[in-house]
Structure formats: C-alpha cells, structure tokens
PDB file of C-alpha atoms in Angstrom:
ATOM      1  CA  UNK A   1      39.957-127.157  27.140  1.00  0.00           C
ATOM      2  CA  UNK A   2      36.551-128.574  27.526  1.00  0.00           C
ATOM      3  CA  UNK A   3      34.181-127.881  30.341  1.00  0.00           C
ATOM      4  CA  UNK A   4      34.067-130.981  32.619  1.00  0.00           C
ATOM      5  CA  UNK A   5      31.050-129.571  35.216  1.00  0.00           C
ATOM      6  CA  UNK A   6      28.676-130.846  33.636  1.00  0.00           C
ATOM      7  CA  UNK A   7      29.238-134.005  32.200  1.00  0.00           C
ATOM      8  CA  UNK A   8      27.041-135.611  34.591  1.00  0.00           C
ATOM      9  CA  UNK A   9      23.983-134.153  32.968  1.00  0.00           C
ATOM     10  CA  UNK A  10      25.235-135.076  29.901  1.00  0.00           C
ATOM     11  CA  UNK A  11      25.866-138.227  30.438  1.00  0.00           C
ATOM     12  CA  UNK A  12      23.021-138.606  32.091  1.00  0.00           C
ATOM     13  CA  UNK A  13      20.147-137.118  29.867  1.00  0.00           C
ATOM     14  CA  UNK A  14      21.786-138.765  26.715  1.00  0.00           C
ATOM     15  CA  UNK A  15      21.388-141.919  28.442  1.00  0.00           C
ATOM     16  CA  UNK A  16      17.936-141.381  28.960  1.00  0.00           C
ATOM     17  CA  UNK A  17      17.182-140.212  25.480  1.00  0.00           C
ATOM     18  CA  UNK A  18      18.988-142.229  23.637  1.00  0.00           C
ATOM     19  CA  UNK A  19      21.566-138.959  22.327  1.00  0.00           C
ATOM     20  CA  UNK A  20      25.413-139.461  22.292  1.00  0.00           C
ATOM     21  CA  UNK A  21      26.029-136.972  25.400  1.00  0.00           C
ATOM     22  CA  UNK A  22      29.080-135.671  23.169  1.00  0.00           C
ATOM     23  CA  UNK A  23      26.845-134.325  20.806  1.00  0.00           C
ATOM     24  CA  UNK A  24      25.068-132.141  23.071  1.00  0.00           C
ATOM     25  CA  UNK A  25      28.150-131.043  25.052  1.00  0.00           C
ATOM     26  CA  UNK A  26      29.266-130.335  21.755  1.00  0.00           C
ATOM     27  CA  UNK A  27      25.934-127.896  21.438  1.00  0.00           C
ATOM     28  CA  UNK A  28      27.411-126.145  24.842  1.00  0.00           C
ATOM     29  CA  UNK A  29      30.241-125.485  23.865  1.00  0.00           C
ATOM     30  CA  UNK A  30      28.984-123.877  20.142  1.00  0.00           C
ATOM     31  CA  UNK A  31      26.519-121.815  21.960  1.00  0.00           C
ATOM     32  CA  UNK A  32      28.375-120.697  24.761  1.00  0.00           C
ATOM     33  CA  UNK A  33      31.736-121.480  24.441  1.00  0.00           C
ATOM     34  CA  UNK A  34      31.287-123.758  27.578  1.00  0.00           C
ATOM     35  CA  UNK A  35      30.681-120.938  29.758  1.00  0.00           C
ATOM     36  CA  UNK A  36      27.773-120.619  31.882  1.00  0.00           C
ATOM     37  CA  UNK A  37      25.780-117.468  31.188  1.00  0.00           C
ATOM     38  CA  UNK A  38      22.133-116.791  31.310  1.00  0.00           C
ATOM     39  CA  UNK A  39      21.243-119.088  28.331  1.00  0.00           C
ATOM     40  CA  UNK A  40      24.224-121.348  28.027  1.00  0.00           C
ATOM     41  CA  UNK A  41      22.846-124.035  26.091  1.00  0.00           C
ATOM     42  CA  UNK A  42      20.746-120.859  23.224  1.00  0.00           C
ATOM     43  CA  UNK A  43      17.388-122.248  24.175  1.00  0.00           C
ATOM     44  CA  UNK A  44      14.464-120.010  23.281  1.00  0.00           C
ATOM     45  CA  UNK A  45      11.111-119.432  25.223  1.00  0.00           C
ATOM     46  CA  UNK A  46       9.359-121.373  22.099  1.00  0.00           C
ATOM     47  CA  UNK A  47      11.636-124.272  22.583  1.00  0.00           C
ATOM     48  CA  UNK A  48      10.916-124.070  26.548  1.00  0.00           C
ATOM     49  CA  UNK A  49       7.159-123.827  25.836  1.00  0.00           C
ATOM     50  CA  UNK A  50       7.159-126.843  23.465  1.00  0.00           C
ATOM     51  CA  UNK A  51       9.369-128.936  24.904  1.00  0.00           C
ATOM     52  CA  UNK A  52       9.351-128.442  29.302  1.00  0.00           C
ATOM     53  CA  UNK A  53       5.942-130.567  28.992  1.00  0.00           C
ATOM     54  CA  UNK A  54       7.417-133.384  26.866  1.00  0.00           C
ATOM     55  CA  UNK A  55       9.813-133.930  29.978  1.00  0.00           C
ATOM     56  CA  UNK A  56       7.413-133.188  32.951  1.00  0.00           C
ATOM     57  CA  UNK A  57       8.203-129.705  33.270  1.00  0.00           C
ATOM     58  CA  UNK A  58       6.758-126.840  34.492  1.00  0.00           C
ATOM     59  CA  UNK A  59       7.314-124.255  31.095  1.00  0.00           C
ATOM     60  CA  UNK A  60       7.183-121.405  33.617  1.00  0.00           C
ATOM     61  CA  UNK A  61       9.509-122.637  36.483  1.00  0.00           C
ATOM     62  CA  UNK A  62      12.283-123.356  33.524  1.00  0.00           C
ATOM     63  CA  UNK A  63      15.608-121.493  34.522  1.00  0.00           C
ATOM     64  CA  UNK A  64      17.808-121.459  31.357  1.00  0.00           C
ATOM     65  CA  UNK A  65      20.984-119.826  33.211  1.00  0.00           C
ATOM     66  CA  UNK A  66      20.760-123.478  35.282  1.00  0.00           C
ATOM     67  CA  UNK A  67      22.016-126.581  33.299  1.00  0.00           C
ATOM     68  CA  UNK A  68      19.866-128.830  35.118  1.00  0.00           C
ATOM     69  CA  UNK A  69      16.825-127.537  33.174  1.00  0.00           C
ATOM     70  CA  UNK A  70      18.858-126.431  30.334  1.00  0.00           C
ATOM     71  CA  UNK A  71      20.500-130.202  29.092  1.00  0.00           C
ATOM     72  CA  UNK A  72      17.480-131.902  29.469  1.00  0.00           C
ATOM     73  CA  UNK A  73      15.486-129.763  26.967  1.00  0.00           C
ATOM     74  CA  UNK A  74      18.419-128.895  24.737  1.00  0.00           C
ATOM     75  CA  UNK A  75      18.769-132.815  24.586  1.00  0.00           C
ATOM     76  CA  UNK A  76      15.561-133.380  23.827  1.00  0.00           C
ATOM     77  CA  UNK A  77      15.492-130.942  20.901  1.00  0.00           C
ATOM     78  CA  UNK A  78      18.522-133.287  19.639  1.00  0.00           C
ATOM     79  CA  UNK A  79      16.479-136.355  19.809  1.00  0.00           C
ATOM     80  CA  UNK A  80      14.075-134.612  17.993  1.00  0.00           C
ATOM     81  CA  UNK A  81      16.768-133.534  15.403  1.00  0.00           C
ATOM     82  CA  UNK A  82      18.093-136.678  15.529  1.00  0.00           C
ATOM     83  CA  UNK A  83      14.623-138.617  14.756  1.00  0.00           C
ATOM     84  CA  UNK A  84      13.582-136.677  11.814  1.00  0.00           C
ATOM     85  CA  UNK A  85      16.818-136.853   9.915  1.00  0.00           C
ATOM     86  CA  UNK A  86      17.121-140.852  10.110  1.00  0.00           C
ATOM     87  CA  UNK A  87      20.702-140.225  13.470  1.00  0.00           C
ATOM     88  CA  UNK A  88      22.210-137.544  11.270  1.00  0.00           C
ATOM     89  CA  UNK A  89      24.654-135.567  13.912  1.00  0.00           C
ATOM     90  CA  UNK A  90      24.822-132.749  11.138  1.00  0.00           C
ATOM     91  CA  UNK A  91      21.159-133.223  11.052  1.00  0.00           C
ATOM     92  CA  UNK A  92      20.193-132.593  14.538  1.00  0.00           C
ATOM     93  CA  UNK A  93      22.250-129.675  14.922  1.00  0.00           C
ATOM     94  CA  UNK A  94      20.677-128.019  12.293  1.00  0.00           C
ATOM     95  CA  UNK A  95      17.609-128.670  13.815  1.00  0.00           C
ATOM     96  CA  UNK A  96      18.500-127.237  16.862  1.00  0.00           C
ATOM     97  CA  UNK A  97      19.977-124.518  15.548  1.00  0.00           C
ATOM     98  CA  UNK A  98      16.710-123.876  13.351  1.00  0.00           C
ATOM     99  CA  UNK A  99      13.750-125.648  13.924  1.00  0.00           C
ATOM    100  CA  UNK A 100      13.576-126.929  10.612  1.00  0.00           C
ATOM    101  CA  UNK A 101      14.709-130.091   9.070  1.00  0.00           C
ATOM    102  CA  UNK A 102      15.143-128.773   5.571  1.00  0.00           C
ATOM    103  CA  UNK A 103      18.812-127.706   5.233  1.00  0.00           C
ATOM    104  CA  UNK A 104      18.370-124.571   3.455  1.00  0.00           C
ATOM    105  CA  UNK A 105      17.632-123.184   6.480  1.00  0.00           C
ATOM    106  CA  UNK A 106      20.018-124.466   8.801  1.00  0.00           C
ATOM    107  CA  UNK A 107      22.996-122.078   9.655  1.00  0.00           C
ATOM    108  CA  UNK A 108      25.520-123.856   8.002  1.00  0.00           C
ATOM    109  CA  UNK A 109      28.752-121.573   9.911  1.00  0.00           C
ATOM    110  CA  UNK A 110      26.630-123.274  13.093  1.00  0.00           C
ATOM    111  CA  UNK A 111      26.128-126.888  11.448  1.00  0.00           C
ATOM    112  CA  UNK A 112      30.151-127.151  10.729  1.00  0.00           C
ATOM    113  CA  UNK A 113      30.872-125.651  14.200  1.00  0.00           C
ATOM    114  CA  UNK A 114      29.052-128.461  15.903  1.00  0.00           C
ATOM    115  CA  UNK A 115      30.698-130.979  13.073  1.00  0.00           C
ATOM    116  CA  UNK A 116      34.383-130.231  13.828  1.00  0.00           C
ATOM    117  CA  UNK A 117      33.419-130.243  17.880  1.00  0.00           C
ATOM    118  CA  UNK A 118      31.474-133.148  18.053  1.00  0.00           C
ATOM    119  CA  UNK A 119      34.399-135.753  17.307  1.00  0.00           C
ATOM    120  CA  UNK A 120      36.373-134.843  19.567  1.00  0.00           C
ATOM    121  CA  UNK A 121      34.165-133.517  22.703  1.00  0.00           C
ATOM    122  CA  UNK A 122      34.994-136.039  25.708  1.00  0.00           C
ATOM    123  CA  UNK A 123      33.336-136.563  28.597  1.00  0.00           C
ATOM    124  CA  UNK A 124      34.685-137.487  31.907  1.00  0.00           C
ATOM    125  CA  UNK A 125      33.341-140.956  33.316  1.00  0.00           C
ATOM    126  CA  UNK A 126      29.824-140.543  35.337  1.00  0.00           C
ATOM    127  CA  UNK A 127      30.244-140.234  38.992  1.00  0.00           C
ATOM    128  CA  UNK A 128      28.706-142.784  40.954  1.00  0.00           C
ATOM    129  CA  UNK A 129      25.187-141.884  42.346  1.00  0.00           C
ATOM    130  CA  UNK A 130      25.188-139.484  45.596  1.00  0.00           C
ATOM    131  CA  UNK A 131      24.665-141.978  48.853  1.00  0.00           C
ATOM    132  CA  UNK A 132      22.495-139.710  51.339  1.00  0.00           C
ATOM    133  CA  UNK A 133      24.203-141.441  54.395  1.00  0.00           C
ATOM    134  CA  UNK A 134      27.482-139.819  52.714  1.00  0.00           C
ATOM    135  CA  UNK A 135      26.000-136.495  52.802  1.00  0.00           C
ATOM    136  CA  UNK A 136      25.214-137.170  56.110  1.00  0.00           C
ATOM    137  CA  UNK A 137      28.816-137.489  57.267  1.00  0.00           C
ATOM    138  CA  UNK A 138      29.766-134.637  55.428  1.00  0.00           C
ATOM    139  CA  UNK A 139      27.910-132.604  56.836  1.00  0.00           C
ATOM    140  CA  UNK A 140      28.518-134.036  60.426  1.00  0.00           C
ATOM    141  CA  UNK A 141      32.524-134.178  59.726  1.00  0.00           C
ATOM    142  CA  UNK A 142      32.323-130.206  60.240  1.00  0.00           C
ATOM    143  CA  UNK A 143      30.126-130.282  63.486  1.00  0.00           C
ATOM    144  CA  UNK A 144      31.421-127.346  66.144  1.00  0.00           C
ATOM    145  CA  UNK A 145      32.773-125.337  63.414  1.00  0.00           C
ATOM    146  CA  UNK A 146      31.792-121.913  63.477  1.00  0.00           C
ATOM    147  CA  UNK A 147      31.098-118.634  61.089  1.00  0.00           C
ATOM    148  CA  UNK A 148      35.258-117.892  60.808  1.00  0.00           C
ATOM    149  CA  UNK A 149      36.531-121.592  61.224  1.00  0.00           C
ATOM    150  CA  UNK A 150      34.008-123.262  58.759  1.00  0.00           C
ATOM    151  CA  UNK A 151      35.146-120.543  55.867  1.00  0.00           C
ATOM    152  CA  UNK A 152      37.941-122.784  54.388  1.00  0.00           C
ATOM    153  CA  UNK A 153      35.911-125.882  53.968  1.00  0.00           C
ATOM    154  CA  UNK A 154      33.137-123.631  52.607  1.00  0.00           C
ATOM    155  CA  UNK A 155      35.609-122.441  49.816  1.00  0.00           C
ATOM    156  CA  UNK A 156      36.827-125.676  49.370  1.00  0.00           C
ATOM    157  CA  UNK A 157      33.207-127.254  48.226  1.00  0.00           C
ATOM    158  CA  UNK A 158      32.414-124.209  45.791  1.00  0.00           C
ATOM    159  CA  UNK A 159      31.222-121.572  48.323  1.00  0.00           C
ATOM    160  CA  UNK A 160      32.565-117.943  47.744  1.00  0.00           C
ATOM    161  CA  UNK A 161      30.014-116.550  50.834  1.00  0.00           C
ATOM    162  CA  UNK A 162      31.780-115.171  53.909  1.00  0.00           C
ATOM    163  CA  UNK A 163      30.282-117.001  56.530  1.00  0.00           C
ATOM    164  CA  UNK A 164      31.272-114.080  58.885  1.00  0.00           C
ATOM    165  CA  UNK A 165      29.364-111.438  57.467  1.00  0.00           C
ATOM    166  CA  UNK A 166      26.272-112.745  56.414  1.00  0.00           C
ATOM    167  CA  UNK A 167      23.876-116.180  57.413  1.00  0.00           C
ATOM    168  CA  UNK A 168      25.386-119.199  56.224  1.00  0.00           C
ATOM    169  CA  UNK A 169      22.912-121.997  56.667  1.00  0.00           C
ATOM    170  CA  UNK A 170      22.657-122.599  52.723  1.00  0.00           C
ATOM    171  CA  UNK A 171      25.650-122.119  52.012  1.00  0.00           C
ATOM    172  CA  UNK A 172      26.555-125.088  54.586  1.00  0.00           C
ATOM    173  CA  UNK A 173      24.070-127.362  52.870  1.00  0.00           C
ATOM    174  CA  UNK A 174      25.046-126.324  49.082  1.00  0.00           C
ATOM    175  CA  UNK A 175      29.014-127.377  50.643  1.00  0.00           C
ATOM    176  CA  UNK A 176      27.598-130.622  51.405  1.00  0.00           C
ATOM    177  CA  UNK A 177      25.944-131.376  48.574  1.00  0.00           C
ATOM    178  CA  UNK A 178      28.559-130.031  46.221  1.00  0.00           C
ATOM    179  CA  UNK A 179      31.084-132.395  47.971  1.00  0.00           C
ATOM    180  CA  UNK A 180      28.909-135.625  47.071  1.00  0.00           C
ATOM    181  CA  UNK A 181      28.290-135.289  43.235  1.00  0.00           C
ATOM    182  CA  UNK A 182      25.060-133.317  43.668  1.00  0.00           C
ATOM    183  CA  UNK A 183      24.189-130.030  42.471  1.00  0.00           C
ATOM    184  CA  UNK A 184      22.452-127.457  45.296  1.00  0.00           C
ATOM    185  CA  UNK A 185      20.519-124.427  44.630  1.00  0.00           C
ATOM    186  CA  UNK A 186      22.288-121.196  42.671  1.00  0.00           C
ATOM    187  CA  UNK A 187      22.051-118.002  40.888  1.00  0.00           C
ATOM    188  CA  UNK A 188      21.371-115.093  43.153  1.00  0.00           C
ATOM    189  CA  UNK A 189      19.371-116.253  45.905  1.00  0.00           C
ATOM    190  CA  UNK A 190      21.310-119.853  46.424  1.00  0.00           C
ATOM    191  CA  UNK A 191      22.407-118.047  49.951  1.00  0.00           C
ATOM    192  CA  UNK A 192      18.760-117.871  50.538  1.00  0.00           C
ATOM    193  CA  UNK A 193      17.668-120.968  52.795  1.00  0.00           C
ATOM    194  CA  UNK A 194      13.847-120.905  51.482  1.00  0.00           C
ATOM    195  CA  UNK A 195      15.190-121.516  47.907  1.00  0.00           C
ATOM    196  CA  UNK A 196      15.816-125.080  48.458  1.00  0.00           C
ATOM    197  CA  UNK A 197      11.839-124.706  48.541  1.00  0.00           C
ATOM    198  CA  UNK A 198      12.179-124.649  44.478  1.00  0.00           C
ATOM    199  CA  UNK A 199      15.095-127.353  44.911  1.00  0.00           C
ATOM    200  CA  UNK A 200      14.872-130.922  44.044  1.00  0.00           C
ATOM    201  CA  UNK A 201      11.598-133.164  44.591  1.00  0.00           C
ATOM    202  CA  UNK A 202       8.877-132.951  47.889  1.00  0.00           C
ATOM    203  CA  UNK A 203       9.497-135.964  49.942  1.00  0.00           C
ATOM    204  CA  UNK A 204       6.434-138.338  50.405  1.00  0.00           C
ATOM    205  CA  UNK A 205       6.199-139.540  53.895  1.00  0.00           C
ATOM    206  CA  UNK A 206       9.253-139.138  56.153  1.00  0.00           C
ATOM    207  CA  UNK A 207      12.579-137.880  54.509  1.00  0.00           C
ATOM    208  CA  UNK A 208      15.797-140.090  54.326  1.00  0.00           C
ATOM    209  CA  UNK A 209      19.190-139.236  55.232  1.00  0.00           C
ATOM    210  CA  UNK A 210      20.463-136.734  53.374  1.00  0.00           C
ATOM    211  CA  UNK A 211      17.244-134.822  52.327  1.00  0.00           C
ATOM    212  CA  UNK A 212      17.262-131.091  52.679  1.00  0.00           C
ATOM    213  CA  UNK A 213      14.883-130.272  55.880  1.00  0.00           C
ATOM    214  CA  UNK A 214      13.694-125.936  54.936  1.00  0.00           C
ATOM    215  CA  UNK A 215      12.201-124.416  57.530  1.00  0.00           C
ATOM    216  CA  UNK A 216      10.505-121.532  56.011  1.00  0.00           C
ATOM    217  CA  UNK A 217       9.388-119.675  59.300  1.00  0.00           C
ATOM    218  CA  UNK A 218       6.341-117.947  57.359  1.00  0.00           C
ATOM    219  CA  UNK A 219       8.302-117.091  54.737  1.00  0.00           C
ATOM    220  CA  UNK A 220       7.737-118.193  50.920  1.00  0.00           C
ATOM    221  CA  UNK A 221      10.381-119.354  48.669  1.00  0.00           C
ATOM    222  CA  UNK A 222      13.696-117.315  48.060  1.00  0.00           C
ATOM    223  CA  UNK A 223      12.278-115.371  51.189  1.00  0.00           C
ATOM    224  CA  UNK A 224      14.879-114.170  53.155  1.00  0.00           C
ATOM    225  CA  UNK A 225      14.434-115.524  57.142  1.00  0.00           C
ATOM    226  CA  UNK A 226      13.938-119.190  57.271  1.00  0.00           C
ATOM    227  CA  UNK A 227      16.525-121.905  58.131  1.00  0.00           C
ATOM    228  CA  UNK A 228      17.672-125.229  56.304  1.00  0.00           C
ATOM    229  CA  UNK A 229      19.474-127.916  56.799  1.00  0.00           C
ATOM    230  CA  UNK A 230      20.716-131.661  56.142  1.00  0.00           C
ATOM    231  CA  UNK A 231      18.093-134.570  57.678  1.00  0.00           C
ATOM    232  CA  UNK A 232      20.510-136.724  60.084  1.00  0.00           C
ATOM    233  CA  UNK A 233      18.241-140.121  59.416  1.00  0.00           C
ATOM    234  CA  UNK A 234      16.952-139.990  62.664  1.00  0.00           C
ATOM    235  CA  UNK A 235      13.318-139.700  63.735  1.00  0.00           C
ATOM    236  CA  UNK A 236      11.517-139.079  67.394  1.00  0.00           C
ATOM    237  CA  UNK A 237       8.298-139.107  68.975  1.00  0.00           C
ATOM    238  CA  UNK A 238       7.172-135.698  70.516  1.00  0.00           C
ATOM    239  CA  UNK A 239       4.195-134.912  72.370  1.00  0.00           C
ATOM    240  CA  UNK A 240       3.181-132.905  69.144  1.00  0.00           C
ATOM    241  CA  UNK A 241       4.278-135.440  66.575  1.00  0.00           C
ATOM    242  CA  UNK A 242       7.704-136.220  64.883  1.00  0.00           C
ATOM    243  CA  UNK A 243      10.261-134.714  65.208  1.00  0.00           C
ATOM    244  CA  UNK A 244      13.672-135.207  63.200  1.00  0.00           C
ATOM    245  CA  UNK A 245      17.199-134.669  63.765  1.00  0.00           C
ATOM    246  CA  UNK A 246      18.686-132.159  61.457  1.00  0.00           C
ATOM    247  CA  UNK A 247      22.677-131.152  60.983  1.00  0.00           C
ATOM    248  CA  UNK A 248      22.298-127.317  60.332  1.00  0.00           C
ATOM    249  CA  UNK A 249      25.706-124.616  60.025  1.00  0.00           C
ATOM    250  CA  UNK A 250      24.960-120.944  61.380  1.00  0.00           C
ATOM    251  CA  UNK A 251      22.849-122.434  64.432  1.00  0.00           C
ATOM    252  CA  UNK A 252      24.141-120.208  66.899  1.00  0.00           C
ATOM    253  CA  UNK A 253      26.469-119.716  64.355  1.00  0.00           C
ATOM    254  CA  UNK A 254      27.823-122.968  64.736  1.00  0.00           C
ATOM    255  CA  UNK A 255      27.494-126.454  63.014  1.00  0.00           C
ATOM    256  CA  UNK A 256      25.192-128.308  65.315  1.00  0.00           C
ATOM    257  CA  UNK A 257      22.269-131.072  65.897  1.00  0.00           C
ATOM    258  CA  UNK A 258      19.117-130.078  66.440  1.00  0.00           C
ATOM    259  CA  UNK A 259      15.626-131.367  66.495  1.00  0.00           C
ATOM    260  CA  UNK A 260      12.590-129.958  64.809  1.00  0.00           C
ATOM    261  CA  UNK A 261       8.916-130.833  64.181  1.00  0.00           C
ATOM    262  CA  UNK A 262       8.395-132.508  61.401  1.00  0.00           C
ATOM    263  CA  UNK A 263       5.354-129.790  60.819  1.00  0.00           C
ATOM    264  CA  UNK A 264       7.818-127.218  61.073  1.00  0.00           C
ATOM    265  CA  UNK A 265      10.100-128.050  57.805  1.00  0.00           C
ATOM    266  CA  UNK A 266       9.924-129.219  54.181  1.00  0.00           C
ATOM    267  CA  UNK A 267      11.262-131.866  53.092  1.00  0.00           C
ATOM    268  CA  UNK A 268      13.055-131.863  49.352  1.00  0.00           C
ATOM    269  CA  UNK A 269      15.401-134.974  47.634  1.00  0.00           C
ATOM    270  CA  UNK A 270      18.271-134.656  45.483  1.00  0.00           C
ATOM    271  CA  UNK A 271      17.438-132.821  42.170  1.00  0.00           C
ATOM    272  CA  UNK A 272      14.690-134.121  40.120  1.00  0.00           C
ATOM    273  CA  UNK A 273      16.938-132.454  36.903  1.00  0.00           C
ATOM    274  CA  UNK A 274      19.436-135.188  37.948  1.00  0.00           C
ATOM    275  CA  UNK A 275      17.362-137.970  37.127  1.00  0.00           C
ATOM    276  CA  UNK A 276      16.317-139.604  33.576  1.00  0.00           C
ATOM    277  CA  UNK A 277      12.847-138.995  32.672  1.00  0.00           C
ATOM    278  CA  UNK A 278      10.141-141.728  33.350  1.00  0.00           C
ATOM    279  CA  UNK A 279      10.879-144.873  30.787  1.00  0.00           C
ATOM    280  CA  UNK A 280       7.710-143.965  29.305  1.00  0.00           C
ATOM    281  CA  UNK A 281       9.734-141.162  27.053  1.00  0.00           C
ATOM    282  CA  UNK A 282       9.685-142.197  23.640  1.00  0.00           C
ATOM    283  CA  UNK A 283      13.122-143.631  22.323  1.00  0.00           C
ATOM    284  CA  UNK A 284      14.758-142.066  19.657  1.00  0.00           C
ATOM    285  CA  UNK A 285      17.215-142.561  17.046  1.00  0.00           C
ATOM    286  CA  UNK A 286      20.858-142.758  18.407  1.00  0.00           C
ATOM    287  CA  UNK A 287      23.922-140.943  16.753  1.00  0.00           C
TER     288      UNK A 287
END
C-alpha cells in the first residue's frame, strides 16, 4: 500500500512546479520502495550541487534522509525531465534516473518501473495549512502534565522518547507540531532542543503564535543544553526589553508558562521546505 506521509510535499512542490505530484511519489516509491532511508528519493551529491541553488538552497545544509529537502529537488529534476522531453512521464523518469535525455541511456527496468506506478499512485487530499493559534492550544491543552503523565500524548503525536529518562522539551514541541500538519525537526538529534536552530525560517521582528522560541544557553545548534519551546502570542515590556510568553514541556519537568527575554531565544516559523518556491521559478511543462 502506498506511503501516505508525505503527500503533503508532494502535493505541494508539484503545485509549485508545475509536476503531477503522482509522478514524483511514483519516483519514491521506485527508489525506495516508499520507505524512508538515508536517500529515499536516490538523489546524488551532483544533483544536490546543481539543483539546491535553483530552489534557494543551501547545497551544503541539504539532508537527503529528510523529505522536506529531498521532494523539492527530486521534483525539480522532474520538471527538468519533463521540459526537455516536450511532458513525457516516461521521459522525465529517464531523466531522473540518468541525467540524459537520450533514451539509450536511460535504465529502461527503471523507466517501466516508474510507468506501471505512475497510473495508479494516489495521493491523499492536502491538509489544510497549519493555523499557529492551533498549535498554540495544543500545546496549552497538555499544561501541568509532567515527565510520566505527558508520555501517552507524546506517543500519540509520533514521539517514541521516554520523557522519564531523558529531557523532553523537543520532543514536546515536535508533539505539537506533528499534531497540526507540520513537520518538526528529526533524524538523530530531533531530541536535541538547539536543532530547531537548523529548523524552519528566522523570524523578522517579533514571532507569532506558534513559532518555535530556542533558547540556546551558549550552546550552538544540535548542542546538547539549551531549551525550546512554543511562542504563546503574547508579548511584555521588561525593564530589559521584551519579553514573550512561551508554553515549554520538561520546565521543572512539567508543561508550563513562562516568560523569557526576547534576547534570550530564537525565533524560527514553520518549515521553509513546506512552502512553494518564490513565483519567480520558471514554469515548466506539466504531465
């Protein structure tokens, strides 16, 4: 059965460039069996150093083990495909498959793979955008729970960490942002409260409900020892400057509000991988 997770993206980055998102599901599921592994979607560095620029992207910040980095580029590859060989779906995926538009050199065991998925690769309907206020309440719907109480609801919004054995702050905010539609931070150090540092996009002027506040106490990102936590929406004047009103879990091990300096945290917004590139992205040829 296909892999749903991700249909988002799909949907998503197809819209934005102008690629049936079943074709490049279909490329997920050919090169990975629609299993998430360190290069899900078969991207090489080449394609990464060619193609990250074309989108905005930083070539060396590109993780290909995280689909949010990984659909955009593989889709833009397809456009490519798709551009040089006048919409041909057969087309594209040889192109992505080789580099080449000249089908003695496609793969063709690949090419018919990706024919005899693409038909009949659904997608489940795009959910709506997140709504930071909802994030909000999510977050403040669990206030008072503590390290063994909050466990269930952690587990229940795609958390595996044991909130009694080890800090839980990130894993609080990755519950709460899992629960509205929006992908948090993962892979190894996604317990790590400084790697929402690398998360999402800096927040110009003050944040709005539902940004990520990081404290990062000194400590760079994926450092382990700083704090993070949901922004409330609510802002006060302090003798030092602003200060906002976060929702935080693991504070005193313990949902809870509390208020920080703004000098003291960095703000981040839901993923910039979640968003279509600027309209300035040349259109290409639809399937």
């Amino acid at each position: 059965m296909p892999n749903n997770d991700f249909d988002d993206l799909f949907d998503q980055w197809g819209s934005a460039l102008n690629v049936n998102p079943q074709l490049a599901k279909s490329v997920f599921h050919a090169e990975s069996s629609g299993q998430l592994n360190s290069n899900p979607m078969g991207i090489t560095p080449e394609v990464v150093a060619k193609i990250a620029p074309q989108l905005g992207f930083d070539p060396k910040s590109v993780d290909l083990s995280d689909m949010r980095w990984a659909v955009p580029i593989a889709t833009r590859v397809l456009a490519d495909g798709l551009n040089a060989t006048q919409g041909s779906a057969e087309g594209a995926a040889g192109y992505y498959n080789s580099g080449s538009t000249d089908p003695s050199k496609w793969r063709p065991g690949y090419v018919d793979t990706i024919t005899k998925l693409y038909p009949n690769m659904t997608l489940t309907p795009p959910r709506p955008a997140p709504d930071g206020n909802s994030i909000v309440s999510t977050a403040t719907s669990q206030m008072d729970q503590g390290g063994s109480s909050i466990t269930p609801w952690l587990r229940d919004h795609g958390q595996s960490l044991d909130p009694t054995k080890a800090n839980w702050c990130a894993a609080f905010v990755n519950g709460a942002l899992e629960a509205n539609g929006v992908h948090g931070t993962n892979g190894a150090g996604k317990n790590v409260a400084t790697s929402f540092m690398n998360w999402g996009t800096p927040v110009q002027g003050d944040p709005q409900a539902g940004d990520v506040l990081v404290q990062p106490r000194g400590h760079p990102a994926g450092g382990i020892g700083g704090h993070v936590g949901i922004f409330a929406g609510q802002i006060a004047d302090g003798k030092d400057g602003p200060y906002y009103l976060m929702t935080s879990g693991n504070y005193d091990n313990k949902v809870a509000y509390s208020w920080e300096p703004a000098s003291s945290v960095v703000a981040r917004r839901a993923p910039e991988l979640s968003q279509p590139p600027p309209q300035s992205q040349p259109q290409v040829a639809t399937q």
